[in-house]
Amino acid sequence: MREEGLIYPREIILEVTNRCNLACRFCHFHGEEAVRRRPLGFMDKKIWTRVLDELSRWQMPCTLLTHGAGEPLLYPELEELLTRAAAIPHLRTGFMTNGMLLNREMAEKLVALQVDSIAFSIDGVAPETHDYFRRNADLRLIEENVKTLIREKEKAGSVLPVLCFNMVGYPEILDQADDYVARWLPHADHVTISTFRPVGSRKLWLLSDAPSFIPCPLLYSQMVISVTGEVGLCCEDINLDVPLGSVMDTDLLSLFNESETLIHYRKAHEIGEIGSLNLCADCHVWGSAVALKERKLNMGGLQVHETVSPAGKLYRMS
């Protein structure tokens, strides 16, 4: 989004913690095959306070997502942060969670704070496979927690938070996809079955299936602030391999508009020469949202609209 020559990020990912209560087998940061090059910790309050202070002065709408490489519900100051963020009229808030810590008290708070959206990472409908892939998880507890949040919304007569659900399309659980959509879509804005990527991979297609190249939209729309306040290139920069600077030294708009590294990456994308760029050279995320096919179908008695893209399949009520 541009204003007076400035590019404003539409989405800011604020990594309040990179610690997690799970150790999912194919997590790119906590998985057993993952190479983690950052220490674990919690964001210092002075970092998110500085970020919110600047966002409050913006006149452009923006979405603040308080997740990253960890589980946001572990963060002890999350409620205070979301309360402060709720006072900024043009700021939408949300986060992604594994749902394990979403007890009734937290559900009540999220509804009362009118958090805009919550995305759940839940892999399938069978406890034996879900809890295998998502180590330390308990699907039965997670589903009860989600149902508690749904009941709290209904009790308050609130449409917020809007819910969405994502299942990673592991080959072993793809046969659960129809039941997964049928279970959660009646309570959600959308449900996705995302393309499985092995640890460390940013590829979504075979070379022969590649769509026509476009500059990566994330370079113009997304800003990722790590737990230490360092800014990474995008959400794929999980180890801060392409750091852009710190929000404690430079304001957000200056980082997003004046970082020499980010300017270099944008120019390379604009001319389609990304082969020498760290992260981008082997990344397909630039084309992840290209719609390949759309259709209407019946899934578990629901009439749904399916959109297929390299990132996976997205379902909405038809």
Coordinates of C-alpha atoms in Angstrom, one line a residue, residues 5-239:
G5 CA 5.6 7.6 -2.3
L6 CA 5.9 5.5 0.8
I7 CA 5.1 1.8 0.9
Y8 CA 3.1 0.8 3.9
P9 CA 3.1 -2.9 4.9
R10 CA -0.5 -4.3 5.0
E11 CA 0.6 -7.0 7.4
I12 CA 3.0 -7.0 10.3
I13 CA 4.0 -10.3 11.9
L14 CA 5.2 -9.6 15.5
E15 CA 7.0 -12.7 16.8
V16 CA 6.2 -12.3 20.5
T17 CA 7.9 -15.6 21.2
N18 CA 9.8 -18.3 19.2
R19 CA 9.3 -20.9 22.0
C20 CA 6.7 -23.6 21.4
N21 CA 4.9 -26.1 23.6
L22 CA 4.9 -28.6 20.7
A23 CA 7.7 -30.2 18.7
C24 CA 6.0 -31.0 15.4
R25 CA 7.9 -33.4 13.3
F26 CA 8.1 -31.3 10.2
C27 CA 8.3 -27.8 11.8
H28 CA 10.9 -25.7 10.0
F29 CA 12.0 -24.3 13.3
H30 CA 11.3 -26.8 16.1
G31 CA 11.2 -30.1 14.1
E32 CA 13.8 -32.8 14.6
E33 CA 15.3 -32.1 11.2
A34 CA 15.2 -28.3 11.5
V35 CA 18.4 -26.2 11.7
R36 CA 17.7 -23.5 14.2
R37 CA 20.2 -20.6 14.4
R38 CA 18.4 -18.3 16.7
P39 CA 18.1 -18.5 20.5
L40 CA 14.7 -19.0 22.1
G41 CA 13.0 -16.3 24.1
F42 CA 10.2 -13.9 24.7
M43 CA 9.9 -10.4 23.2
D44 CA 10.8 -7.6 25.6
K45 CA 7.8 -5.3 26.2
K46 CA 9.7 -2.2 25.0
I47 CA 9.9 -3.7 21.5
W48 CA 6.1 -4.2 21.0
T49 CA 5.4 -0.9 22.8
R50 CA 7.6 0.9 20.3
V51 CA 5.9 -0.9 17.4
L52 CA 2.4 -0.1 18.6
D53 CA 3.3 3.6 19.3
E54 CA 4.4 4.0 15.6
L55 CA 1.4 2.0 14.3
S56 CA -0.9 4.3 16.2
R57 CA 0.4 7.3 14.2
W58 CA -0.3 5.6 10.8
Q59 CA -3.4 6.6 8.9
M60 CA -3.3 3.4 6.8
P61 CA -5.1 0.2 7.8
C62 CA -2.9 -2.7 8.9
T63 CA -3.1 -6.2 10.3
L64 CA -0.9 -7.1 13.3
L65 CA -0.3 -10.9 13.7
T66 CA 1.3 -11.9 17.0
H67 CA 2.8 -15.2 16.0
G68 CA 6.0 -16.3 14.4
A69 CA 8.2 -19.4 15.0
G70 CA 6.5 -20.1 18.3
E71 CA 3.2 -20.4 20.1
P72 CA 1.8 -16.9 21.0
L73 CA -0.4 -18.2 23.9
L74 CA 2.8 -18.9 25.8
Y75 CA 3.6 -15.2 25.9
P76 CA 2.7 -13.8 29.3
E77 CA 2.1 -10.3 28.0
L78 CA -0.2 -11.2 25.1
E79 CA -3.4 -10.0 26.8
E80 CA -1.8 -6.6 27.5
L81 CA -0.4 -6.3 24.0
L82 CA -3.8 -7.1 22.4
T83 CA -5.6 -4.7 24.7
R84 CA -3.2 -1.9 23.7
A85 CA -3.6 -2.9 20.0
A86 CA -7.4 -2.9 20.3
A87 CA -7.2 0.9 21.1
I88 CA -5.8 1.6 17.6
P89 CA -8.8 2.0 15.3
H90 CA -7.2 1.1 12.0
L91 CA -5.3 -1.9 13.3
R92 CA -6.7 -5.4 12.9
T93 CA -5.3 -8.1 15.2
G94 CA -4.9 -11.9 15.1
F95 CA -2.6 -14.8 15.5
M96 CA -2.1 -18.5 14.6
T97 CA -2.1 -21.1 17.4
N98 CA -2.0 -24.8 17.9
G99 CA -4.9 -24.4 20.4
M100 CA -3.4 -26.4 23.2
L101 CA -3.4 -23.4 25.7
L102 CA -6.7 -21.9 24.6
N103 CA -8.7 -22.5 27.8
R104 CA -12.0 -21.0 28.7
E105 CA -10.5 -18.0 30.4
M106 CA -8.4 -17.1 27.4
A107 CA -11.4 -17.7 25.1
E108 CA -13.5 -15.2 27.1
K109 CA -10.7 -12.7 26.9
L110 CA -10.2 -13.0 23.1
V111 CA -13.9 -12.5 22.5
A112 CA -14.1 -9.6 25.0
L113 CA -11.0 -7.9 23.3
Q114 CA -12.7 -8.4 19.9
V115 CA -9.5 -9.9 18.4
D116 CA -10.3 -9.9 14.7
S117 CA -9.0 -13.4 13.7
I118 CA -7.6 -16.6 15.0
A119 CA -6.0 -19.3 12.8
F120 CA -5.8 -22.8 14.1
S121 CA -3.1 -25.3 13.0
I122 CA -4.8 -28.7 13.4
D123 CA -3.6 -31.6 11.3
G124 CA -6.6 -33.8 10.5
V125 CA -9.4 -35.3 12.6
A126 CA -7.8 -38.5 13.9
P127 CA -6.0 -38.2 17.2
E128 CA -3.5 -41.0 16.4
T129 CA -2.1 -39.2 13.3
H130 CA -2.5 -35.7 14.6
D131 CA -0.7 -36.4 17.8
Y132 CA 2.0 -38.3 15.9
F133 CA 2.8 -35.4 13.5
R134 CA 2.3 -32.7 16.2
R135 CA 4.3 -34.1 19.0
N136 CA 3.2 -33.2 22.6
A137 CA -0.3 -32.3 21.2
D138 CA -3.6 -33.7 22.3
L139 CA -6.2 -33.4 19.5
R140 CA -9.2 -34.1 21.9
L141 CA -8.1 -31.3 24.1
I142 CA -7.5 -28.9 21.2
E143 CA -10.9 -29.6 19.7
E144 CA -12.6 -29.0 23.0
N145 CA -10.8 -25.7 23.4
V146 CA -11.9 -24.7 19.9
K147 CA -15.5 -25.6 20.7
T148 CA -15.2 -23.6 23.9
L149 CA -14.2 -20.5 21.9
I150 CA -17.1 -21.0 19.5
R151 CA -19.5 -21.2 22.4
E152 CA -18.1 -18.1 24.0
K153 CA -18.6 -16.2 20.7
E154 CA -22.2 -17.5 20.5
K155 CA -22.8 -16.5 24.2
A156 CA -21.6 -13.0 23.5
G157 CA -23.4 -12.7 20.2
S158 CA -20.0 -11.9 18.6
V159 CA -18.7 -12.6 15.1
L160 CA -15.2 -12.0 16.3
P161 CA -12.8 -13.5 16.3
V162 CA -13.3 -14.8 12.8
L163 CA -11.8 -18.3 12.7
C164 CA -9.9 -20.2 10.1
F165 CA -8.3 -23.7 10.1
N166 CA -5.3 -25.1 8.4
M167 CA -4.3 -28.7 7.9
V168 CA -0.9 -29.6 6.4
G169 CA -1.5 -32.0 3.6
Y170 CA 0.8 -34.9 4.7
P171 CA 0.2 -37.8 2.4
E172 CA -0.7 -40.0 5.3
I173 CA -3.7 -37.8 6.3
L174 CA -5.0 -36.5 3.0
D175 CA -7.9 -39.0 3.2
Q176 CA -9.1 -37.0 6.2
A177 CA -9.5 -33.7 4.2
D178 CA -13.2 -34.0 3.5
D179 CA -14.0 -34.8 7.1
Y180 CA -11.8 -31.9 8.3
V181 CA -13.5 -29.4 6.0
A182 CA -16.9 -30.7 7.1
R183 CA -16.0 -30.4 10.8
W184 CA -14.7 -26.9 10.8
L185 CA -16.0 -24.9 7.8
P186 CA -19.4 -24.3 9.4
H187 CA -17.6 -22.3 12.1
A188 CA -15.0 -20.6 9.9
D189 CA -14.3 -18.0 7.3
H190 CA -12.3 -20.6 5.4
V191 CA -10.4 -23.9 5.8
T192 CA -7.2 -24.7 4.0
I193 CA -5.4 -27.9 3.2
S194 CA -1.9 -26.6 2.6
T195 CA 0.8 -28.2 0.5
F196 CA 3.3 -30.2 2.5
R197 CA 6.9 -28.9 2.3
P198 CA 9.7 -30.9 3.8
V199 CA 11.8 -29.2 6.4
G200 CA 13.9 -26.4 4.8
S201 CA 12.0 -26.5 1.5
R202 CA 10.3 -23.5 0.0
K203 CA 9.3 -25.3 -3.2
L204 CA 5.6 -25.8 -4.2
W205 CA 5.9 -27.2 -7.7
L206 CA 8.0 -29.1 -10.1
L207 CA 10.0 -27.0 -12.6
S208 CA 7.8 -28.1 -15.5
D209 CA 4.7 -26.9 -13.6
A210 CA 6.0 -23.4 -12.7
P211 CA 3.6 -20.5 -13.3
S212 CA 4.7 -17.3 -15.0
F213 CA 7.0 -15.4 -12.7
I214 CA 5.7 -12.4 -10.7
P215 CA 7.5 -10.2 -8.2
C216 CA 6.9 -11.7 -4.7
P217 CA 4.0 -9.8 -3.1
L218 CA 5.4 -10.3 0.4
L219 CA 8.3 -7.9 -0.4
Y220 CA 5.7 -5.1 -0.7
S221 CA 3.0 -6.1 1.8
Q222 CA 4.6 -8.0 4.8
M223 CA 7.0 -7.0 7.6
V224 CA 8.3 -9.6 10.0
I225 CA 9.6 -8.5 13.4
S226 CA 11.5 -11.2 15.3
V227 CA 11.5 -11.7 19.0
T228 CA 14.6 -9.5 19.4
G229 CA 13.2 -6.7 17.3
E230 CA 15.3 -7.6 14.2
V231 CA 13.4 -7.5 11.0
G232 CA 13.6 -10.4 8.5
L233 CA 13.0 -10.4 4.8
C234 CA 9.6 -12.2 5.1
C235 CA 7.8 -15.0 6.9
E236 CA 10.1 -17.5 5.1
D237 CA 13.2 -16.0 6.7
I238 CA 12.8 -18.1 9.8
N239 CA 16.5 -17.8 10.8

